[in-house]
């Protein structure tokens, strides 16, 4: 029988939240992950440049059953704290838009930074390692882990669960955190894909590749960003943002001319371009392929000079309040995040520790706190990891 190894902290998941917690856990921490490499989602994030935080982070940029839960952790570890760390490591960065901070170089710089910091803090990271069993013991947790066919029994005073959500199963997402929560009697709120393209079978395939700035309004806040037509439906930042608020059967309202100047421009064109077709002038303001497709459903007869104020207002009204009911989403296969998760009712907002199971912490994406697109989800991973790590 193998001897039991005693450690202070066992962290499940060497992703953003797990590595960050290990960095602050005061040494004697073992981080295990079944993947070959740590931080794989960091590596592919932000198109390979990692949108590592957002300077506009505020509580309103997160979804979850309790809109107050995340405030405390986010206030104690801010985007500026993470930026200090990035600068300390000499990682060059830039602001892209809307407060989104990206690496100038590769996202793997962030992974290397986290691994270096975690190891310097005395944490050991064991990859290709799975959890076989976990149970509560009087003074902590007993875990059986397996690496390359070899099993080891660990006794840890604290267990930090940071195995993420269900998105992108191809990259190793497993939903283990939810099973552990249920094993220990914690409730898990309904989970569903978030930041995910919306599907409209056979509807927009002819427009695939067309992109334009829009204002997308689900049953929630409105997002003014780009929309992209795809073979399967709609994507682009505005739609990904809206998808997190969308529920099956609900409609999404799209403003295709969000700057509010289209009607005025068309009225002016009656004088300057009176002999041009309405479609031709409209295509100076919207992508031509979209105008063609729009005209199939909404006939646009006549030249500009023929257009009454009423006709212009009706056209702009329809373009600015386009109502669509998506058939569904592309699901976890392409979703950037998982909405819902370990119920925040069950956790301390200061330490992320389960109220009913001392020593058990849940952090990162597995918790029912989900950020908007734009670096907010990593900021939650850092802040919740910091809250748990510093409480250990
Ligand atoms: P994360 O998923 O990072 O880590 C979980 C770890 O647990 C993984 O290493 C996994 O291998 C391991 N694991 C899972 N199950 C296990 C098991 N059964 N046994 C052992 N180990 C297990 N966010 C953002 O703020 N800015 C961005 O630019 C992007 N970009 C982006 C792009 C794409 C394509 C995706 C899919 C996602 C993003 N995100 C993002 C979201 C962001 O990646 C996500 O919110 C964080 O990675 C969550 O961090 P966690 O540490 O909670 O989970």
Tab-separated table of N, CA, C and O and ligand atoms in Angstrom, residues 12-20 32-54 101-102 127-131 161-168 171-177 179 195 332-338 363-367 369-382 384, ligand 1:
chain	number	residue	atom	x	y	z
A	12	UNK	N	-7.338	21.548	-8.271
A	12	UNK	CA	-7.731	20.773	-9.454
A	12	UNK	C	-7.875	21.731	-10.621
A	12	UNK	O	-8.745	22.604	-10.622
A	13	UNK	N	-7.010	21.600	-11.638
A	13	UNK	CA	-7.075	22.444	-12.835
A	13	UNK	C	-5.948	23.456	-12.888
A	13	UNK	O	-5.852	24.340	-12.040
A	14	UNK	N	-5.065	23.290	-13.885
A	14	UNK	CA	-3.967	24.248	-14.085
A	14	UNK	C	-4.336	25.218	-15.191
A	14	UNK	O	-3.599	25.418	-16.155
A	15	UNK	N	-5.521	25.796	-15.068
A	15	UNK	CA	-5.953	26.847	-15.987
A	15	UNK	C	-5.723	28.196	-15.333
A	15	UNK	O	-4.930	28.319	-14.379
A	16	UNK	N	-6.430	29.198	-15.835
A	16	UNK	CA	-6.215	30.562	-15.344
A	16	UNK	C	-6.455	30.669	-13.840
A	16	UNK	O	-5.591	31.157	-13.087
A	17	UNK	N	-7.604	30.206	-13.377
A	17	UNK	CA	-7.957	30.376	-11.964
A	17	UNK	C	-7.089	29.503	-11.060
A	17	UNK	O	-6.610	29.957	-10.006
A	18	UNK	N	-6.865	28.249	-11.458
A	18	UNK	CA	-6.109	27.321	-10.621
A	18	UNK	C	-4.674	27.779	-10.417
A	18	UNK	O	-4.145	27.780	-9.292
A	19	UNK	N	-4.016	28.198	-11.499
A	19	UNK	CA	-2.617	28.654	-11.377
A	19	UNK	C	-2.562	29.923	-10.537
A	19	UNK	O	-1.643	30.112	-9.741
A	20	UNK	N	-3.566	30.775	-10.703
A	20	UNK	CA	-3.543	32.036	-9.956
A	20	UNK	C	-3.740	31.777	-8.461
A	20	UNK	O	-3.084	32.406	-7.629
A	32	UNK	N	-3.067	19.789	-10.074
A	32	UNK	CA	-3.093	18.700	-11.062
A	32	UNK	C	-4.001	19.080	-12.230
A	32	UNK	O	-4.953	19.846	-12.086
A	33	UNK	N	-3.672	18.539	-13.393
A	33	UNK	CA	-4.477	18.803	-14.599
A	33	UNK	C	-4.340	17.601	-15.521
A	33	UNK	O	-3.248	17.053	-15.664
A	34	UNK	N	-5.428	17.214	-16.138
A	34	UNK	CA	-5.353	16.036	-17.025
A	34	UNK	C	-4.753	16.360	-18.396
A	34	UNK	O	-4.419	15.467	-19.145
A	35	UNK	N	-4.611	17.650	-18.693
A	35	UNK	CA	-4.079	18.025	-20.009
A	35	UNK	C	-2.549	17.862	-20.060
A	35	UNK	O	-1.901	17.745	-19.024
A	36	UNK	N	-2.027	17.896	-21.280
A	36	UNK	CA	-0.570	17.784	-21.451
A	36	UNK	C	0.123	19.085	-21.108
A	36	UNK	O	1.298	19.112	-20.741
A	37	UNK	N	-0.613	20.197	-21.305
A	37	UNK	CA	-0.030	21.522	-21.071
A	37	UNK	C	-0.944	22.326	-20.149
A	37	UNK	O	-2.159	22.162	-20.210
A	38	UNK	N	-0.344	23.224	-19.357
A	38	UNK	CA	-1.192	24.068	-18.518
A	38	UNK	C	-1.808	25.191	-19.358
A	38	UNK	O	-1.298	25.525	-20.436
A	39	UNK	N	-2.903	25.769	-18.862
A	39	UNK	CA	-3.468	26.991	-19.453
A	39	UNK	C	-3.758	26.930	-20.934
A	39	UNK	O	-3.509	27.891	-21.652
A	40	UNK	N	-4.328	25.821	-21.382
A	40	UNK	CA	-4.584	25.699	-22.829
A	40	UNK	C	-5.577	26.743	-23.338
A	40	UNK	O	-5.466	27.216	-24.461
A	41	UNK	N	-6.560	27.093	-22.496
A	41	UNK	CA	-7.533	28.094	-22.968
A	41	UNK	C	-6.906	29.479	-23.008
A	41	UNK	O	-7.308	30.313	-23.814
A	42	UNK	N	-5.940	29.699	-22.155
A	42	UNK	CA	-5.230	30.989	-22.219
A	42	UNK	C	-4.484	31.054	-23.550
A	42	UNK	O	-4.499	32.058	-24.255
A	43	UNK	N	-3.872	29.925	-23.908
A	43	UNK	CA	-3.060	29.882	-25.133
A	43	UNK	C	-3.881	30.259	-26.371
A	43	UNK	O	-3.411	30.996	-27.230
A	44	UNK	N	-5.126	29.763	-26.429
A	44	UNK	CA	-5.922	30.035	-27.641
A	44	UNK	C	-6.770	31.305	-27.514
A	44	UNK	O	-7.451	31.693	-28.454
A	45	UNK	N	-6.722	31.937	-26.342
A	45	UNK	CA	-7.640	33.063	-26.102
A	45	UNK	C	-7.244	34.296	-26.906
A	45	UNK	O	-6.083	34.460	-27.285
A	46	UNK	N	-8.253	35.128	-27.125
A	46	UNK	CA	-8.006	36.406	-27.804
A	46	UNK	C	-7.282	36.224	-29.127
A	46	UNK	O	-6.390	37.002	-29.450
A	47	UNK	N	-7.641	35.187	-29.867
A	47	UNK	CA	-6.997	34.927	-31.153
A	47	UNK	C	-5.499	34.674	-30.999
A	47	UNK	O	-4.711	34.989	-31.887
A	48	UNK	N	-5.094	34.103	-29.848
A	48	UNK	CA	-3.682	33.788	-29.606
A	48	UNK	C	-2.917	34.902	-28.924
A	48	UNK	O	-1.723	34.762	-28.636
A	49	UNK	N	-3.623	36.021	-28.622
A	49	UNK	CA	-2.936	37.143	-27.947
A	49	UNK	C	-3.476	37.400	-26.546
A	49	UNK	O	-3.046	38.326	-25.873
A	50	UNK	N	-4.437	36.635	-26.114
A	50	UNK	CA	-5.008	36.703	-24.763
A	50	UNK	C	-5.484	38.103	-24.375
A	50	UNK	O	-4.689	38.977	-24.052
A	51	UNK	N	-6.776	38.258	-24.374
A	51	UNK	CA	-7.388	39.500	-23.862
A	51	UNK	C	-7.473	39.288	-22.350
A	51	UNK	O	-8.454	38.800	-21.833
A	52	UNK	N	-6.361	39.658	-21.651
A	52	UNK	CA	-6.182	39.192	-20.274
A	52	UNK	C	-6.965	39.953	-19.213
A	52	UNK	O	-7.112	39.485	-18.091
A	53	UNK	N	-7.450	41.142	-19.533
A	53	UNK	CA	-8.332	41.828	-18.589
A	53	UNK	C	-9.080	42.934	-19.324
A	53	UNK	O	-8.888	43.136	-20.533
A	54	UNK	N	-9.922	43.636	-18.573
A	54	UNK	CA	-10.638	44.773	-19.152
A	54	UNK	C	-10.675	45.893	-18.119
A	54	UNK	O	-11.125	45.681	-16.985
A	101	UNK	N	-7.536	44.684	-22.841
A	101	UNK	CA	-6.070	44.644	-22.908
A	101	UNK	C	-5.597	43.295	-23.446
A	101	UNK	O	-6.023	42.237	-22.971
A	102	UNK	N	-4.724	43.360	-24.428
A	102	UNK	CA	-4.180	42.171	-25.100
A	102	UNK	C	-2.657	42.180	-25.014
A	102	UNK	O	-2.036	43.243	-24.932
A	127	UNK	N	1.014	17.580	-14.578
A	127	UNK	CA	0.145	17.492	-15.756
A	127	UNK	C	-0.154	16.027	-16.075
A	127	UNK	O	0.421	15.122	-15.465
A	128	UNK	N	-1.053	15.803	-17.021
A	128	UNK	CA	-1.484	14.448	-17.396
A	128	UNK	C	-1.859	13.640	-16.151
A	128	UNK	O	-1.556	12.451	-16.040
A	129	UNK	N	-2.459	14.330	-15.229
A	129	UNK	CA	-2.809	13.717	-13.946
A	129	UNK	C	-4.315	13.835	-13.738
A	129	UNK	O	-4.881	14.917	-13.887
A	130	UNK	N	-4.932	12.732	-13.402
A	130	UNK	CA	-6.390	12.752	-13.221
A	130	UNK	C	-6.752	12.484	-11.769
A	130	UNK	O	-5.975	11.903	-11.014
A	131	UNK	N	-7.948	12.907	-11.451
A	131	UNK	CA	-8.483	12.646	-10.111
A	131	UNK	C	-9.298	11.367	-10.216
A	131	UNK	O	-10.232	11.282	-11.002
A	161	UNK	N	-11.173	23.790	-6.321
A	161	UNK	CA	-11.663	23.221	-7.586
A	161	UNK	C	-11.681	24.332	-8.638
A	161	UNK	O	-12.373	25.344	-8.492
A	162	UNK	N	-10.875	24.133	-9.683
A	162	UNK	CA	-10.710	25.166	-10.726
A	162	UNK	C	-10.673	24.491	-12.091
A	162	UNK	O	-9.833	24.798	-12.931
A	163	UNK	N	-11.611	23.544	-12.295
A	163	UNK	CA	-11.560	22.779	-13.544
A	163	UNK	C	-12.430	23.374	-14.644
A	163	UNK	O	-12.681	22.722	-15.661
A	164	UNK	N	-12.877	24.615	-14.474
A	164	UNK	CA	-13.565	25.308	-15.565
A	164	UNK	C	-14.959	24.768	-15.824
A	164	UNK	O	-15.538	24.053	-14.997
A	165	UNK	N	-15.488	25.144	-17.011
A	165	UNK	CA	-16.861	24.764	-17.354
A	165	UNK	C	-16.893	23.659	-18.392
A	165	UNK	O	-15.986	22.818	-18.447
A	166	UNK	N	-17.938	23.685	-19.230
A	166	UNK	CA	-18.125	22.604	-20.205
A	166	UNK	C	-17.752	23.029	-21.609
A	166	UNK	O	-17.890	22.246	-22.550
A	167	UNK	N	-17.351	24.296	-21.786
A	167	UNK	CA	-17.140	24.764	-23.153
A	167	UNK	C	-15.880	24.181	-23.780
A	167	UNK	O	-14.862	24.016	-23.105
A	168	UNK	N	-15.979	23.898	-25.052
A	168	UNK	CA	-14.922	23.290	-25.874
A	168	UNK	C	-14.457	21.944	-25.272
A	168	UNK	O	-13.307	21.801	-24.840
A	171	UNK	N	-11.099	20.435	-25.976
A	171	UNK	CA	-9.885	20.891	-25.285
A	171	UNK	C	-9.826	20.355	-23.860
A	171	UNK	O	-9.020	20.820	-23.056
A	172	UNK	N	-10.700	19.424	-23.526
A	172	UNK	CA	-10.575	18.783	-22.212
A	172	UNK	C	-11.539	19.277	-21.156
A	172	UNK	O	-11.390	18.936	-19.986
A	173	UNK	N	-12.541	20.085	-21.544
A	173	UNK	CA	-13.533	20.521	-20.552
A	173	UNK	C	-14.387	19.318	-20.156
A	173	UNK	O	-14.823	18.553	-21.010
A	174	UNK	N	-14.606	19.159	-18.850
A	174	UNK	CA	-15.265	17.923	-18.399
A	174	UNK	C	-16.472	18.137	-17.498
A	174	UNK	O	-17.248	17.211	-17.296
A	175	UNK	N	-16.606	19.292	-16.904
A	175	UNK	CA	-17.719	19.470	-15.959
A	175	UNK	C	-17.444	18.800	-14.618
A	175	UNK	O	-18.352	18.622	-13.800
A	176	UNK	N	-16.169	18.462	-14.350
A	176	UNK	CA	-15.826	17.788	-13.083
A	176	UNK	C	-16.236	18.624	-11.865
A	176	UNK	O	-16.693	18.091	-10.850
A	177	UNK	N	-16.091	19.936	-11.957
A	177	UNK	CA	-16.384	20.802	-10.807
A	177	UNK	C	-17.828	20.636	-10.349
A	177	UNK	O	-18.104	20.626	-9.141
A	179	UNK	N	-19.706	17.983	-10.686
A	179	UNK	CA	-19.879	16.674	-10.030
A	179	UNK	C	-19.339	16.729	-8.608
A	179	UNK	O	-19.932	16.187	-7.680
A	195	UNK	N	-21.517	33.214	-24.738
A	195	UNK	CA	-20.598	33.797	-25.720
A	195	UNK	C	-20.465	32.817	-26.901
A	195	UNK	O	-19.372	32.305	-27.179
A	332	UNK	N	-21.798	23.958	-26.761
A	332	UNK	CA	-20.489	23.974	-26.081
A	332	UNK	C	-19.315	23.784	-27.038
A	332	UNK	O	-18.190	24.116	-26.704
A	333	UNK	N	-19.606	23.254	-28.231
A	333	UNK	CA	-18.519	23.007	-29.192
A	333	UNK	C	-17.740	24.288	-29.469
A	333	UNK	O	-16.518	24.267	-29.592
A	334	UNK	N	-18.456	25.429	-29.552
A	334	UNK	CA	-17.757	26.681	-29.864
A	334	UNK	C	-17.956	27.762	-28.805
A	334	UNK	O	-17.404	28.851	-28.941
A	335	UNK	N	-18.750	27.492	-27.773
A	335	UNK	CA	-19.014	28.520	-26.747
A	335	UNK	C	-17.716	28.897	-26.035
A	335	UNK	O	-16.915	28.021	-25.704
A	336	UNK	N	-17.523	30.188	-25.783
A	336	UNK	CA	-16.304	30.594	-25.058
A	336	UNK	C	-16.431	30.321	-23.572
A	336	UNK	O	-15.431	30.176	-22.879
A	337	UNK	N	-17.642	30.297	-23.072
A	337	UNK	CA	-17.822	30.101	-21.625
A	337	UNK	C	-19.069	29.271	-21.335
A	337	UNK	O	-19.902	29.063	-22.204
A	338	UNK	N	-19.175	28.869	-20.061
A	338	UNK	CA	-20.365	28.176	-19.578
A	338	UNK	C	-21.074	29.091	-18.595
A	338	UNK	O	-20.476	29.538	-17.610
A	363	UNK	N	-13.496	28.106	-7.802
A	363	UNK	CA	-13.078	29.382	-8.414
A	363	UNK	C	-13.173	29.308	-9.939
A	363	UNK	O	-13.220	28.229	-10.522
A	364	UNK	N	-13.166	30.489	-10.547
A	364	UNK	CA	-13.118	30.559	-12.012
A	364	UNK	C	-14.469	30.259	-12.641
A	364	UNK	O	-15.539	30.504	-12.080
A	365	UNK	N	-14.382	29.704	-13.831
A	365	UNK	CA	-15.567	29.545	-14.670
A	365	UNK	C	-16.598	28.564	-14.123
A	365	UNK	O	-17.769	28.624	-14.486
A	366	UNK	N	-16.170	27.642	-13.248
A	366	UNK	CA	-17.132	26.645	-12.745
A	366	UNK	C	-18.152	27.274	-11.804
A	366	UNK	O	-19.197	26.683	-11.529
A	367	UNK	N	-17.873	28.479	-11.323
A	367	UNK	CA	-18.797	29.165	-10.415
A	367	UNK	C	-19.854	29.885	-11.264
A	367	UNK	O	-19.591	30.274	-12.410
A	369	UNK	N	-20.730	32.629	-12.111
A	369	UNK	CA	-20.377	34.025	-12.411
A	369	UNK	C	-19.763	33.991	-13.809
A	369	UNK	O	-18.773	33.283	-14.031
A	370	UNK	N	-20.366	34.697	-14.748
A	370	UNK	CA	-19.867	34.672	-16.134
A	370	UNK	C	-19.748	36.090	-16.657
A	370	UNK	O	-20.699	36.865	-16.550
A	371	UNK	N	-18.603	36.401	-17.224
A	371	UNK	CA	-18.373	37.758	-17.713
A	371	UNK	C	-18.791	37.954	-19.152
A	371	UNK	O	-19.000	36.989	-19.900
A	372	UNK	N	-18.874	39.201	-19.541
A	372	UNK	CA	-19.066	39.550	-20.939
A	372	UNK	C	-17.803	39.159	-21.719
A	372	UNK	O	-16.758	38.843	-21.126
A	373	UNK	N	-17.909	39.301	-23.021
A	373	UNK	CA	-16.745	39.126	-23.893
A	373	UNK	C	-15.828	40.337	-23.696
A	373	UNK	O	-16.319	41.457	-23.549
A	374	UNK	N	-14.514	40.117	-23.670
A	374	UNK	CA	-13.628	41.283	-23.626
A	374	UNK	C	-12.645	41.292	-22.471
A	374	UNK	O	-12.225	42.361	-22.034
A	375	UNK	N	-12.266	40.106	-21.958
A	375	UNK	CA	-11.269	40.055	-20.891
A	375	UNK	C	-11.874	39.932	-19.506
A	375	UNK	O	-11.146	39.768	-18.520
A	376	UNK	N	-13.196	40.000	-19.429
A	376	UNK	CA	-13.855	39.948	-18.121
A	376	UNK	C	-13.761	38.554	-17.484
A	376	UNK	O	-13.699	38.425	-16.267
A	377	UNK	N	-13.772	37.520	-18.327
A	377	UNK	CA	-13.743	36.169	-17.741
A	377	UNK	C	-12.383	35.847	-17.136
A	377	UNK	O	-12.309	35.212	-16.085
A	378	UNK	N	-11.323	36.314	-17.784
A	378	UNK	CA	-10.015	36.123	-17.142
A	378	UNK	C	-9.936	36.956	-15.861
A	378	UNK	O	-9.391	36.504	-14.859
A	379	UNK	N	-10.483	38.171	-15.888
A	379	UNK	CA	-10.417	38.984	-14.667
A	379	UNK	C	-11.132	38.274	-13.513
A	379	UNK	O	-10.675	38.300	-12.379
A	380	UNK	N	-12.235	37.577	-13.836
A	380	UNK	CA	-12.920	36.803	-12.789
A	380	UNK	C	-12.028	35.634	-12.325
A	380	UNK	O	-11.956	35.331	-11.134
A	381	UNK	N	-11.352	34.987	-13.269
A	381	UNK	CA	-10.461	33.874	-12.892
A	381	UNK	C	-9.367	34.382	-11.955
A	381	UNK	O	-9.069	33.771	-10.921
A	382	UNK	N	-8.759	35.551	-12.301
A	382	UNK	CA	-7.688	36.089	-11.435
A	382	UNK	C	-8.273	36.464	-10.067
A	382	UNK	O	-7.708	36.123	-9.026
A	384	UNK	N	-11.111	35.601	-8.475
A	384	UNK	CA	-11.610	34.513	-7.617
A	384	UNK	C	-10.452	33.625	-7.160
A	384	UNK	O	-10.442	33.133	-6.022
B	1	LIG	P1	-9.964	26.797	-17.590
B	1	LIG	O1	-10.874	26.109	-18.534
B	1	LIG	O2	-9.048	27.838	-18.086
B	1	LIG	O3	-9.052	25.736	-16.819
B	1	LIG	C1	-9.563	24.526	-16.342
B	1	LIG	C2	-8.435	23.520	-16.300
B	1	LIG	O4	-8.938	22.334	-15.671
B	1	LIG	C3	-7.951	23.120	-17.674
B	1	LIG	O5	-6.561	23.232	-17.724
B	1	LIG	C4	-8.434	21.680	-17.853
B	1	LIG	O6	-7.538	20.885	-18.596
B	1	LIG	C5	-8.518	21.209	-16.409
B	1	LIG	N1	-9.510	20.137	-16.221
B	1	LIG	C6	-10.796	20.120	-16.624
B	1	LIG	N2	-11.370	18.975	-16.269
B	1	LIG	C7	-10.429	18.240	-15.605
B	1	LIG	C8	-10.424	16.963	-15.002
B	1	LIG	N3	-11.524	16.180	-15.020
B	1	LIG	N4	-9.274	16.531	-14.423
B	1	LIG	C9	-8.157	17.315	-14.423
B	1	LIG	N5	-8.100	18.537	-14.985
B	1	LIG	C10	-9.234	18.989	-15.562
B	1	LIG	N6	-11.695	35.024	-21.633
B	1	LIG	C11	-11.141	36.266	-21.542
B	1	LIG	O7	-11.274	36.910	-20.499
B	1	LIG	N7	-10.407	36.774	-22.589
B	1	LIG	C12	-10.226	36.087	-23.755
B	1	LIG	O8	-9.511	36.546	-24.653
B	1	LIG	C13	-10.857	34.821	-23.884
B	1	LIG	N8	-10.776	34.124	-25.047
B	1	LIG	C14	-11.330	32.872	-25.131
B	1	LIG	C15	-11.228	32.167	-26.329
B	1	LIG	C16	-11.770	30.884	-26.432
B	1	LIG	C17	-11.695	30.145	-27.737
B	1	LIG	C18	-12.390	30.290	-25.294
B	1	LIG	C19	-12.947	28.897	-25.350
B	1	LIG	C20	-12.499	30.991	-24.100
B	1	LIG	C21	-11.992	32.302	-24.018
B	1	LIG	N9	-12.097	33.042	-22.846
B	1	LIG	C22	-11.553	34.296	-22.770
B	1	LIG	C23	-12.730	32.470	-21.635
B	1	LIG	C24	-11.615	31.969	-20.686
B	1	LIG	O9	-10.751	31.119	-21.411
B	1	LIG	C25	-12.196	31.219	-19.483
B	1	LIG	O10	-13.179	32.022	-18.877
B	1	LIG	C26	-11.090	30.906	-18.489
B	1	LIG	O11	-10.115	30.101	-19.104
B	1	LIG	C27	-11.652	30.185	-17.268
B	1	LIG	O12	-10.589	29.867	-16.416
B	1	LIG	P2	-10.669	28.604	-15.461
B	1	LIG	O13	-9.321	28.480	-14.842
B	1	LIG	O14	-11.851	28.676	-14.600
B	1	LIG	O15	-10.914	27.364	-16.443
